[in-house]
Short mmCIF file of C-alpha atoms in Angstrom, two decimals:
data_model
loop_
_atom_site.label_atom_id
_atom_site.label_comp_id
_atom_site.label_asym_id
_atom_site.label_seq_id
_atom_site.Cartn_x
_atom_site.Cartn_y
_atom_site.Cartn_z
CA ASP A 1125 -59.33 80.89 -74.96
CA ALA A 1126 -57.55 83.44 -76.97
CA GLY A 1127 -54.77 84.56 -75.75
CA VAL A 1128 -53.21 88.01 -76.60
CA THR A 1129 -52.93 88.89 -79.89
CA GLN A 1130 -51.17 91.98 -81.89
CA SER A 1131 -51.96 93.10 -85.47
CA PRO A 1132 -50.70 93.00 -87.76
CA THR A 1133 -47.47 90.85 -87.49
CA HIS A 1134 -44.92 92.85 -90.13
CA LEU A 1135 -45.09 96.48 -91.16
CA ILE A 1136 -42.64 98.81 -93.38
CA LYS A 1137 -42.95 102.01 -93.56
CA THR A 1138 -40.79 105.12 -94.23
CA ARG A 1139 -38.81 107.30 -92.26
CA GLY A 1140 -41.19 110.45 -90.95
CA GLN A 1141 -44.85 108.43 -91.55
CA GLN A 1142 -47.00 107.77 -88.16
CA VAL A 1143 -47.77 103.77 -87.76
CA THR A 1144 -50.66 102.16 -84.83
CA LEU A 1145 -50.33 99.32 -83.79
CA ARG A 1146 -53.19 97.32 -82.64
CA CYS A 1147 -53.27 94.63 -79.44
CA SER A 1148 -56.24 92.48 -78.11
CA PRO A 1149 -55.74 91.36 -74.75
CA LYS A 1150 -56.58 87.79 -73.17
CA SER A 1151 -59.95 86.95 -72.50
CA GLY A 1152 -60.61 88.07 -68.96
CA HIS A 1153 -57.52 90.40 -68.90
CA ASP A 1154 -58.10 94.13 -67.88
CA THR A 1155 -54.96 95.45 -68.16
CA VAL A 1156 -51.94 95.94 -71.60
CA SER A 1157 -48.68 96.67 -71.82
CA TRP A 1158 -46.31 97.76 -74.28
CA TYR A 1159 -42.53 96.85 -74.92
CA GLN A 1160 -40.27 97.28 -77.73
CA GLN A 1161 -37.67 94.64 -78.41
CA ALA A 1162 -35.04 95.91 -81.06
CA LEU A 1163 -32.28 93.07 -82.56
CA GLY A 1164 -30.61 91.75 -79.67
CA GLN A 1165 -31.94 93.26 -76.84
CA GLY A 1166 -34.32 92.52 -74.11
CA PRO A 1167 -37.66 93.90 -73.54
CA GLN A 1168 -37.94 97.54 -72.59
CA PHE A 1169 -41.13 98.81 -70.90
CA ILE A 1170 -43.09 101.69 -72.98
CA PHE A 1171 -45.84 102.44 -71.27
CA GLN A 1172 -49.07 100.05 -69.81
CA TYR A 1173 -52.14 101.24 -69.57
CA TYR A 1174 -55.71 100.80 -66.95
CA GLU A 1175 -59.01 101.98 -66.92
CA GLU A 1176 -58.58 103.60 -70.53
CA GLU A 1177 -55.62 105.92 -69.14
CA GLU A 1178 -51.86 105.58 -68.54
CA ARG A 1179 -50.50 104.30 -65.61
CA GLN A 1180 -46.92 104.06 -66.17
CA ARG A 1181 -44.24 105.05 -68.61
CA GLY A 1182 -41.26 104.62 -69.78
CA ASN A 1183 -38.60 106.08 -70.90
CA PHE A 1184 -40.14 107.00 -74.12
CA PRO A 1185 -40.26 110.25 -76.07
CA ASP A 1186 -43.57 111.56 -76.85
CA ARG A 1187 -43.86 110.62 -79.87
CA PHE A 1188 -44.96 106.87 -78.50
CA SER A 1189 -48.74 107.39 -77.60
CA GLY A 1190 -51.47 105.31 -76.93
CA HIS A 1191 -54.92 104.84 -75.91
CA GLN A 1192 -56.81 101.84 -74.83
CA PHE A 1193 -60.40 101.12 -75.45
CA PRO A 1194 -63.45 99.83 -73.36
CA ASN A 1195 -63.28 96.72 -75.02
CA TYR A 1196 -59.59 96.83 -72.67
CA SER A 1197 -57.39 96.21 -76.35
CA SER A 1198 -54.80 98.71 -76.70
CA GLU A 1199 -53.24 100.98 -79.13
CA LEU A 1200 -49.20 102.05 -79.40
CA ASN A 1201 -49.49 104.80 -81.92
CA VAL A 1202 -45.76 106.60 -83.37
CA ASN A 1203 -45.67 109.25 -84.73
CA ALA A 1204 -42.41 110.66 -87.10
CA LEU A 1205 -40.71 107.18 -87.27
CA LEU A 1206 -36.90 106.69 -87.02
CA LEU A 1207 -35.28 104.36 -88.49
CA GLY A 1208 -33.96 103.56 -84.89
CA ASP A 1209 -37.70 102.00 -83.77
CA SER A 1210 -37.60 99.01 -85.75
CA ALA A 1211 -38.08 96.77 -83.86
CA LEU A 1212 -40.64 93.82 -82.89
CA TYR A 1213 -43.37 95.48 -80.50
CA LEU A 1214 -44.69 93.04 -77.65
CA CYS A 1215 -48.03 93.84 -75.73
CA ALA A 1216 -49.00 92.04 -72.73
CA SER A 1217 -52.18 92.09 -70.84
CA SER A 1218 -52.54 91.54 -66.98
CA LEU A 1219 -54.90 91.33 -64.77
CA SER A 1220 -55.05 93.91 -62.15
CA VAL A 1221 -56.96 93.06 -58.44
CA GLY A 1222 -54.01 90.50 -56.82
CA ARG A 1223 -50.86 92.15 -56.74
CA PRO A 1224 -50.21 93.28 -60.27
CA HIS A 1225 -47.73 95.47 -59.40
CA LEU A 1226 -45.37 92.04 -59.41
CA ASN A 1227 -45.90 90.97 -63.59
CA GLU A 1228 -47.14 87.72 -61.66
CA LYS A 1229 -48.71 87.01 -64.47
CA LEU A 1230 -48.02 88.75 -67.19
CA PHE A 1231 -48.62 86.71 -70.91
CA PHE A 1232 -47.20 88.47 -73.74
CA GLY A 1233 -49.09 88.37 -77.69
CA SER A 1234 -46.28 87.27 -80.34
CA GLY A 1235 -45.50 91.21 -82.01
CA THR A 1236 -45.92 92.95 -84.54
CA GLN A 1237 -42.88 93.47 -86.39
CA LEU A 1238 -42.27 96.46 -87.01
CA SER A 1239 -39.51 98.03 -90.61
CA VAL A 1240 -37.86 101.78 -91.09
CA LEU A 1241 -36.66 102.24 -94.07
CA ALA B 496 -31.57 102.25 -61.06
CA GLN B 497 -32.00 98.83 -62.13
CA SER B 498 -30.19 96.82 -64.19
CA VAL B 499 -29.89 93.18 -65.43
CA THR B 500 -26.98 91.56 -67.27
CA GLN B 501 -27.12 88.02 -69.03
CA LEU B 502 -23.16 87.96 -68.98
CA ASP B 503 -23.21 84.98 -72.34
CA SER B 504 -25.09 86.11 -75.54
CA GLN B 505 -24.91 82.33 -77.25
CA VAL B 506 -24.92 79.19 -75.59
CA PRO B 507 -24.55 76.06 -77.80
CA VAL B 508 -24.68 72.26 -75.56
CA PHE B 509 -25.59 68.93 -77.19
CA GLU B 510 -28.78 67.19 -76.03
CA GLU B 511 -28.94 65.88 -72.65
CA ALA B 512 -26.26 67.95 -71.32
CA PRO B 513 -26.40 70.63 -68.16
CA VAL B 514 -26.76 73.72 -69.50
CA GLU B 515 -26.65 76.94 -66.97
CA LEU B 516 -27.40 80.59 -67.92
CA ARG B 517 -26.29 83.56 -66.30
CA CYS B 518 -28.28 86.24 -65.37
CA ASN B 519 -26.36 89.62 -62.21
CA TYR B 520 -28.87 92.11 -61.21
CA SER B 521 -27.66 95.11 -59.45
CA SER B 522 -30.48 96.80 -56.67
CA SER B 523 -30.73 98.22 -53.93
CA VAL B 524 -33.42 97.30 -52.89
CA SER B 525 -35.50 94.18 -52.55
CA VAL B 526 -36.22 92.46 -56.18
CA TYR B 527 -38.28 90.18 -57.47
CA LEU B 528 -37.07 88.61 -60.13
CA PHE B 529 -38.47 85.84 -63.29
CA TRP B 530 -36.73 83.81 -66.11
CA TYR B 531 -38.51 84.47 -69.68
CA VAL B 532 -38.66 82.09 -72.52
CA GLN B 533 -39.23 83.07 -75.92
CA TYR B 534 -39.24 80.15 -78.27
CA PRO B 535 -39.29 80.54 -82.60
CA ASN B 536 -41.97 83.35 -83.97
CA GLN B 537 -43.90 83.11 -80.73
CA GLY B 538 -43.82 85.42 -77.05
CA LEU B 539 -41.88 86.12 -74.10
CA GLN B 540 -43.39 82.98 -71.74
CA LEU B 541 -42.97 83.17 -67.55
CA LEU B 542 -40.86 80.34 -67.65
CA LEU B 543 -40.33 80.95 -63.57
CA LYS B 544 -40.18 83.91 -60.75
CA TYR B 545 -38.59 84.42 -57.48
CA LEU B 546 -40.71 86.51 -55.49
CA SER B 547 -40.32 85.94 -51.19
CA GLY B 548 -40.08 82.31 -49.70
CA SER B 549 -37.65 79.83 -51.20
CA THR B 550 -34.41 81.14 -53.12
CA LEU B 551 -34.54 77.94 -54.97
CA VAL B 552 -37.52 77.63 -58.48
CA GLU B 553 -38.80 75.02 -60.28
CA SER B 554 -40.26 75.24 -63.66
CA ILE B 555 -42.72 72.64 -65.00
CA ASN B 556 -40.19 71.77 -68.05
CA GLY B 557 -37.14 71.22 -65.35
CA PHE B 558 -35.72 74.37 -64.79
CA GLU B 559 -34.77 76.12 -62.11
CA ALA B 560 -33.10 78.94 -60.60
CA GLU B 561 -31.73 80.78 -56.96
CA PHE B 562 -31.24 83.33 -55.74
CA ASN B 563 -28.47 84.53 -54.69
CA LYS B 564 -28.85 88.02 -52.68
CA SER B 565 -24.77 88.25 -52.06
CA GLN B 566 -23.98 87.62 -55.32
CA THR B 567 -26.49 89.61 -57.05
CA SER B 568 -27.67 86.90 -59.77
CA PHE B 569 -30.79 84.50 -60.14
CA HIS B 570 -28.25 81.67 -62.60
CA LEU B 571 -31.31 79.17 -64.60
CA ARG B 572 -30.07 76.06 -64.74
CA LYS B 573 -31.48 72.73 -66.19
CA PRO B 574 -30.12 70.04 -66.20
CA SER B 575 -30.13 67.49 -69.56
CA VAL B 576 -31.70 69.74 -72.23
CA HIS B 577 -33.80 68.13 -75.22
CA ILE B 578 -34.04 70.14 -78.78
CA SER B 579 -36.97 71.02 -77.85
CA ASP B 580 -35.90 74.12 -75.35
CA THR B 581 -33.69 75.78 -78.78
CA ALA B 582 -35.18 79.07 -77.65
CA GLU B 583 -34.08 82.63 -76.18
CA TYR B 584 -34.05 82.99 -72.37
CA PHE B 585 -35.13 86.33 -70.62
CA CYS B 586 -33.75 87.12 -67.17
CA ALA B 587 -36.18 89.83 -65.71
CA VAL B 588 -35.96 92.45 -62.65
CA SER B 589 -38.36 94.85 -60.88
CA ASP B 590 -38.59 96.77 -57.36
CA ARG B 591 -40.48 99.23 -55.65
CA SER B 592 -37.40 101.44 -56.78
CA ASN B 593 -38.38 101.15 -60.52
CA ASP B 594 -42.25 101.76 -59.25
CA TYR B 595 -42.46 97.70 -60.49
CA LYS B 596 -41.68 97.95 -63.84
CA LEU B 597 -40.39 94.78 -65.51
CA SER B 598 -35.80 95.98 -66.46
CA PHE B 599 -34.94 92.76 -69.16
CA GLY B 600 -31.98 91.54 -69.54
CA ALA B 601 -30.37 91.53 -73.52
CA GLY B 602 -31.06 88.45 -73.81
CA THR B 603 -29.38 84.41 -74.21
CA THR B 604 -30.29 82.15 -76.75
CA VAL B 605 -29.61 78.46 -76.09
CA THR B 606 -29.46 75.86 -78.77
CA VAL B 607 -30.01 71.87 -78.53
CA ARG B 608 -27.68 70.47 -81.32
CA ALA B 609 -28.80 66.57 -81.19
#
C-alpha cells in the first residue's frame, strides 16, 4: 500500500518564476492538505482540498494556489517566487469520513525541497 | 488564536537515559494535542495524540505525554531512549477557534548518543 507520494523531491528555481508541486494521497484517502516547513520551523498550514475544492486556507498570499483532481491527487502552485518561499513543502492526506476535523489520521509525504535563488 | 511553544530546540541525550520534550500551548477553548516525529529524510508521522479522556497517552514505542490543562502543557517523555529515537519532534494543537487547523511548534531535535 503506497503512502503519500510527492514529486519532485528537490527543485531549484529563481526569483519570479512559477513552480508546481505534485502529491498523490495514500490509497483510499480523499482529502489533501499542504504545509510549508521553513528551515528550523514547524510546518505551517497552507490549504486543504476536498471534492476538488479548497475547503480551508491558512495565512498565505494568493500567489499560493492549488488544485485537486478527480483521482484525489493534488497540485500546489506558487507564482512570482520569492527567496522566502524556499522551504520543504509537505503534503498530507486523510479520509473525510469520521472526524476529519480532528486531524487524527493525517499521513504525510516526505516533501519537496524547494530552493529559490 | 492558538500557538505552540517548544521550549527546547535541541536535546542531546545518551542511550538508555530518559528524555523529556516540553510543549506549551495557548488556547482559550478545548484543544486537541498531538506529537509528530520526523526521522531524517522522511515525512512526519503521528506519535501520539490527546483528544479526550485520560490525560496520559502512550505510543507503541515507549513514549508518553500528559495533558495538563492548568499548565497548558503536553510534555513528551520516554524513560529510556534508543539510538533509533534520533529525530525531530513536533508538538501540534488544533481547536475550533482556528477551524481545527493544525498549528505546529518549531520542533525539538533529539540526538541520541551511545
